[in-house]
């Protein structure tokens, strides 16, 4: 398929849009700015009333002083209006007002209505609201407003909303614009205008279709064209929304589906003009309705629209296929119809097109006869009816967004009738109190608060009541309850505010009504308007000012929009986003960000572009000591076999990842390094056909680009890893497989050029010969680091700043960044417009400010921190502004929310450059800013800082903020982009020094660590200083020993520290499993011993021991119990002299050793697990297990690394239910549900069966273990398996630990040792 570069497509579409706008607009030399009202005669001005003839509306001309100097009505209230008849339809671009000359009368706020006929008025809308213009504050100043979008109308009406407090309503006005003319065709719902092509079949590559329409119908086909190959284009109204359907072609197998449907607009049956422009170039389409443009690409792979014969306007052609039947033709008016440069309306007027299907073709618009009434929450319309009649008959149409409201209320002679809207249903409540109390309640319909017109008919008479909705007689609700009623003769529509009895359950209605019938007679609303019939309050007559606040939809990222009459709200559940408009992601941008929240390795949802268009997705995060790896899996099974492929017919293996290509590209784009392992196992299957042949196999990476190198090589080098390393099986080739041997060979290695990753396809082309076979493996994509998270700049002077292009955040803007400073104040960033602006600032050491102005006046949000922010630590700021609210948040804790005003400007219009740091004379920021994201885009601060004086790329000092995450004595190490935890001098491993390092000891296994340099002088020189302090101070007055263990064998020596003298300390398990601490520092005849209570610690459970001695005081803490203190006798020495060696598991030492230790505890040696052993800053067990750590340590016997002796947790980890970042939290299957596809019943049955099987197996295993232990008990068999439950524990404490699954981790092997 032919593809144009994105830039080219954008340029072509821009050209089309400019061409269409030029066709519709005036020449550039002629501005649409002529005075339209001043030249008009007095008779063109009318009004609701006039104070006297000197105040007549004809005097309301700008800067004129005739009469009393302007117009003033008889009464200054909200029912007054001034109307201008421009004589014909004009294009209006501006309006200007003045007060009445030399008076105290002026208008401070007003609305503008417009109409083609002087009926069915439409209020001027701006920023999604019925706009209120700011008026005058005196009599002479002229206040002019340029309309945000021009309007076309013949009649204009100004409605004063507020006026001078010193006088009354006074007004002079002018409107500016230019003439307007267009060909109009009236479609009667029967006729269709066919536009015949010059050729029988047309293959159309580009289209430009433009027209205007108005209608009071909610359904109807506006244009349609189709071809015999299945192509079509249709523009039609469905439920008063405009639907564009295009199909550029589908194939007969259904593998290419070209149908594309896009919906735009709402409430288009208002009988007002709406403008449509459709621009298509190949598969790229711009669909514009009333200045709102949607850009999309059609489905399928075809570019041409293949149409036969004609394109029809106004309905389906009579030659249309049966499948396209059932659609209503368009009924209403169209003007300025243009198709690819041809003026269809002009051709129809000149009879160049066939119009025979019209009964009576009219080139003027037939206006609607409806008279809508607009109600707000304080409105009512009172109409008279027949008095003392035995029948109630009313009907009307209504439209609203509210689910509840009063539609009709009438007091009967002896009761009441109420028709209301309850939860989207129409309900009728009749209560008659004559003779006996009779009550009738009926309801019908559902979801009637959808903004569409709905017809209500209600009839009640003796022993009968019926409610019909939307003319559906089949679903009408009837009741035959005996009832006798007499009408009261007065009907209240849309509201009832009298304090009388009986009274309705609801009081008001917000919406529109039309075609109101009382007693089967259409109400004369013209007479109501003139005051000769009925009464009304706060009602707008001949106008329906309904607004669809969900079109365009301000709810982002799939948020669901719901609305009432006054506002809208967004439901963000299941989207992964939050906020009033679902703008802000609830997930972090990368694994790197999770690490710096203190998270450990796990599976997480990430959202690399935050509020941008990419959705969140799931990745594996592996936090190592110095790196953070992000892993994205694919669906290709390892060793996938490939046969039967050739150069002419390659086998293409498609790889699908757990994220989209755009999402994966976001990871690789910000990563510091990426890799992907590939392996090609072959038997008589050539790979790259080296040294100079055409490759048999290639792979496709990002951007659908083919690559002819393999793992271990690089771009442009047609080699495999062995070719780079020069160790291929046959040196004549650069790949092992290219030797074409019958034995299995393999070429494998890492692909590391991240701009080419990930691997999307592999095309294999040499497995079709006899005996030829290949097996392909493509590993997951692994990326390390996140450059955007650490992208930082340091501002060194108060006047230094970085500048970027203007921030585009008209209706939705979010800004987030980290900062650290020691300065008390400074501007973080600022962007200005003419009057609009946006600014984030540190106003004081404890206050961050977010201020902006979108045209309604400056708004400032302040968040105060309880602690100073100029503490040279990183702090996170996030700010958001949308049409609903503004939010400022500091450190994800302190927050201020400010709702947007219900009416006013909503678009943030900025023109200057975006300045980060000082600008415009503001107080400059001194410090660091990093990870600056604006609407999901990370600004490259480092790159701009490289060429900006006073600003340096990068920022140091991360440990001040993140060093707290390095635990257990780990040291925070500064890196250019981040930090790492140095666990070298601890007994732990892992990203945060929290992973226990332990080992399993068999009988006879021992670990020896030499403190004295005699036997390990060479090793000590390379020991990175681990024992330097001990060597320098071999005489100790303080020891700190910590470790954990698990065992079932007794007796044994756990830890023994010897010296060159007879001093020693030891921790042993006695024969009964109790723990004993032994100290001999000299001065005593027998060693000082501490027997730790009588609990059996040889119960297979892990136990932690912490021993600390300072001089004579020994403090011991066992497991989670409080520490206990002991004191050495006064006769004892307090100095541990010339420490020599530390032993774990068993003692093998020369010189004098306490004979009790050797005789009672040293044989056969410790069997079990030791973990996290640390003595005075050294970790002997870790040093023994880590070959990369050079240390004076040796191992005798077999030592297997295992964490089976890991210390139990004293604080339970955060549960999955309360951890929002963990995969198993509430949103675990968000936003996809690709795994949980088994019905509940199957899961439940499987669980029951699995439970029964598990119990049986468990019972058998327990029996076998018991028998084996019994048979071999005389041979001293030892196992490292932990106890299975409380049965194997000796006391309550051990039982508690044993039953907690968090306390243990069973090792894979069951170790045994035999003793004879």
PDB file of N, CA and C in Angstrom, residues 1062-1090:
ATOM      1  N   UNK A1062      42.770 -15.999  74.607  1.00  0.00           N
ATOM      2  CA  UNK A1062      41.707 -16.976  74.885  1.00  0.00           C
ATOM      3  C   UNK A1062      40.318 -16.319  74.878  1.00  0.00           C
ATOM      4  N   UNK A1063      40.234 -15.038  74.534  1.00  0.00           N
ATOM      5  CA  UNK A1063      38.933 -14.363  74.466  1.00  0.00           C
ATOM      6  C   UNK A1063      38.109 -14.935  73.312  1.00  0.00           C
ATOM      7  N   UNK A1064      36.813 -15.021  73.514  1.00  0.00           N
ATOM      8  CA  UNK A1064      35.915 -15.439  72.422  1.00  0.00           C
ATOM      9  C   UNK A1064      34.481 -15.055  72.763  1.00  0.00           C
ATOM     10  N   UNK A1065      33.663 -15.048  71.735  1.00  0.00           N
ATOM     11  CA  UNK A1065      32.212 -14.994  71.926  1.00  0.00           C
ATOM     12  C   UNK A1065      31.594 -16.048  71.024  1.00  0.00           C
ATOM     13  N   UNK A1066      30.484 -16.634  71.455  1.00  0.00           N
ATOM     14  CA  UNK A1066      29.845 -17.688  70.679  1.00  0.00           C
ATOM     15  C   UNK A1066      28.340 -17.625  70.879  1.00  0.00           C
ATOM     16  N   UNK A1067      27.622 -18.017  69.847  1.00  0.00           N
ATOM     17  CA  UNK A1067      26.171 -18.194  69.907  1.00  0.00           C
ATOM     18  C   UNK A1067      25.901 -19.636  69.527  1.00  0.00           C
ATOM     19  N   UNK A1068      25.304 -20.422  70.444  1.00  0.00           N
ATOM     20  CA  UNK A1068      25.121 -21.851  70.207  1.00  0.00           C
ATOM     21  C   UNK A1068      23.676 -22.229  70.446  1.00  0.00           C
ATOM     22  N   UNK A1069      23.285 -23.325  69.848  1.00  0.00           N
ATOM     23  CA  UNK A1069      22.013 -23.973  70.143  1.00  0.00           C
ATOM     24  C   UNK A1069      22.300 -25.183  71.011  1.00  0.00           C
ATOM     25  N   UNK A1070      21.644 -25.236  72.170  1.00  0.00           N
ATOM     26  CA  UNK A1070      21.875 -26.350  73.085  1.00  0.00           C
ATOM     27  C   UNK A1070      21.066 -27.565  72.646  1.00  0.00           C
ATOM     28  N   UNK A1071      21.221 -28.659  73.385  1.00  0.00           N
ATOM     29  CA  UNK A1071      20.558 -29.912  73.004  1.00  0.00           C
ATOM     30  C   UNK A1071      19.038 -29.814  73.021  1.00  0.00           C
ATOM     31  N   UNK A1072      18.525 -28.949  73.873  1.00  0.00           N
ATOM     32  CA  UNK A1072      17.067 -28.793  73.943  1.00  0.00           C
ATOM     33  C   UNK A1072      16.535 -27.729  72.988  1.00  0.00           C
ATOM     34  N   UNK A1073      17.417 -27.199  72.138  1.00  0.00           N
ATOM     35  CA  UNK A1073      16.995 -26.225  71.138  1.00  0.00           C
ATOM     36  C   UNK A1073      16.986 -24.797  71.622  1.00  0.00           C
ATOM     37  N   UNK A1074      17.371 -24.553  72.873  1.00  0.00           N
ATOM     38  CA  UNK A1074      17.401 -23.179  73.367  1.00  0.00           C
ATOM     39  C   UNK A1074      18.697 -22.507  72.949  1.00  0.00           C
ATOM     40  N   UNK A1075      18.655 -21.185  72.939  1.00  0.00           N
ATOM     41  CA  UNK A1075      19.775 -20.391  72.480  1.00  0.00           C
ATOM     42  C   UNK A1075      20.627 -19.974  73.675  1.00  0.00           C
ATOM     43  N   UNK A1076      21.959 -20.044  73.480  1.00  0.00           N
ATOM     44  CA  UNK A1076      22.885 -19.631  74.535  1.00  0.00           C
ATOM     45  C   UNK A1076      23.941 -18.708  73.944  1.00  0.00           C
ATOM     46  N   UNK A1077      24.216 -17.615  74.665  1.00  0.00           N
ATOM     47  CA  UNK A1077      25.264 -16.667  74.296  1.00  0.00           C
ATOM     48  C   UNK A1077      26.417 -16.873  75.271  1.00  0.00           C
ATOM     49  N   UNK A1078      27.646 -17.010  74.772  1.00  0.00           N
ATOM     50  CA  UNK A1078      28.819 -17.271  75.621  1.00  0.00           C
ATOM     51  C   UNK A1078      29.853 -16.179  75.358  1.00  0.00           C
ATOM     52  N   UNK A1079      30.295 -15.558  76.424  1.00  0.00           N
ATOM     53  CA  UNK A1079      31.348 -14.543  76.354  1.00  0.00           C
ATOM     54  C   UNK A1079      32.476 -14.947  77.309  1.00  0.00           C
ATOM     55  N   UNK A1080      33.709 -14.909  76.806  1.00  0.00           N
ATOM     56  CA  UNK A1080      34.879 -15.089  77.668  1.00  0.00           C
ATOM     57  C   UNK A1080      35.886 -14.018  77.278  1.00  0.00           C
ATOM     58  N   UNK A1081      35.935 -12.947  78.045  1.00  0.00           N
ATOM     59  CA  UNK A1081      36.846 -11.843  77.767  1.00  0.00           C
ATOM     60  C   UNK A1081      37.989 -11.792  78.776  1.00  0.00           C
ATOM     61  N   UNK A1082      38.098 -12.838  79.592  1.00  0.00           N
ATOM     62  CA  UNK A1082      39.153 -12.870  80.598  1.00  0.00           C
ATOM     63  C   UNK A1082      38.671 -12.328  81.926  1.00  0.00           C
ATOM     64  N   UNK A1083      39.341 -12.796  82.989  1.00  0.00           N
ATOM     65  CA  UNK A1083      38.996 -12.307  84.327  1.00  0.00           C
ATOM     66  C   UNK A1083      38.040 -13.203  85.051  1.00  0.00           C
ATOM     67  N   UNK A1084      37.421 -14.155  84.351  1.00  0.00           N
ATOM     68  CA  UNK A1084      36.471 -15.068  84.968  1.00  0.00           C
ATOM     69  C   UNK A1084      36.978 -16.493  84.841  1.00  0.00           C
ATOM     70  N   UNK A1085      36.603 -17.321  85.827  1.00  0.00           N
ATOM     71  CA  UNK A1085      37.046 -18.717  85.777  1.00  0.00           C
ATOM     72  C   UNK A1085      36.248 -19.485  84.744  1.00  0.00           C
ATOM     73  N   UNK A1086      34.989 -19.137  84.560  1.00  0.00           N
ATOM     74  CA  UNK A1086      34.136 -19.787  83.574  1.00  0.00           C
ATOM     75  C   UNK A1086      33.581 -18.704  82.646  1.00  0.00           C
ATOM     76  N   UNK A1087      33.312 -19.057  81.374  1.00  0.00           N
ATOM     77  CA  UNK A1087      32.725 -18.058  80.456  1.00  0.00           C
ATOM     78  C   UNK A1087      31.378 -17.578  80.987  1.00  0.00           C
ATOM     79  N   UNK A1088      31.089 -16.293  80.694  1.00  0.00           N
ATOM     80  CA  UNK A1088      29.785 -15.718  81.040  1.00  0.00           C
ATOM     81  C   UNK A1088      28.766 -16.208  80.011  1.00  0.00           C
ATOM     82  N   UNK A1089      27.690 -16.821  80.486  1.00  0.00           N
ATOM     83  CA  UNK A1089      26.688 -17.385  79.571  1.00  0.00           C
ATOM     84  C   UNK A1089      25.341 -16.730  79.811  1.00  0.00           C
ATOM     85  N   UNK A1090      24.590 -16.598  78.727  1.00  0.00           N
ATOM     86  CA  UNK A1090      23.209 -16.102  78.771  1.00  0.00           C
ATOM     87  C   UNK A1090      22.346 -17.170  78.119  1.00  0.00           C
TER      88      UNK A1090
END
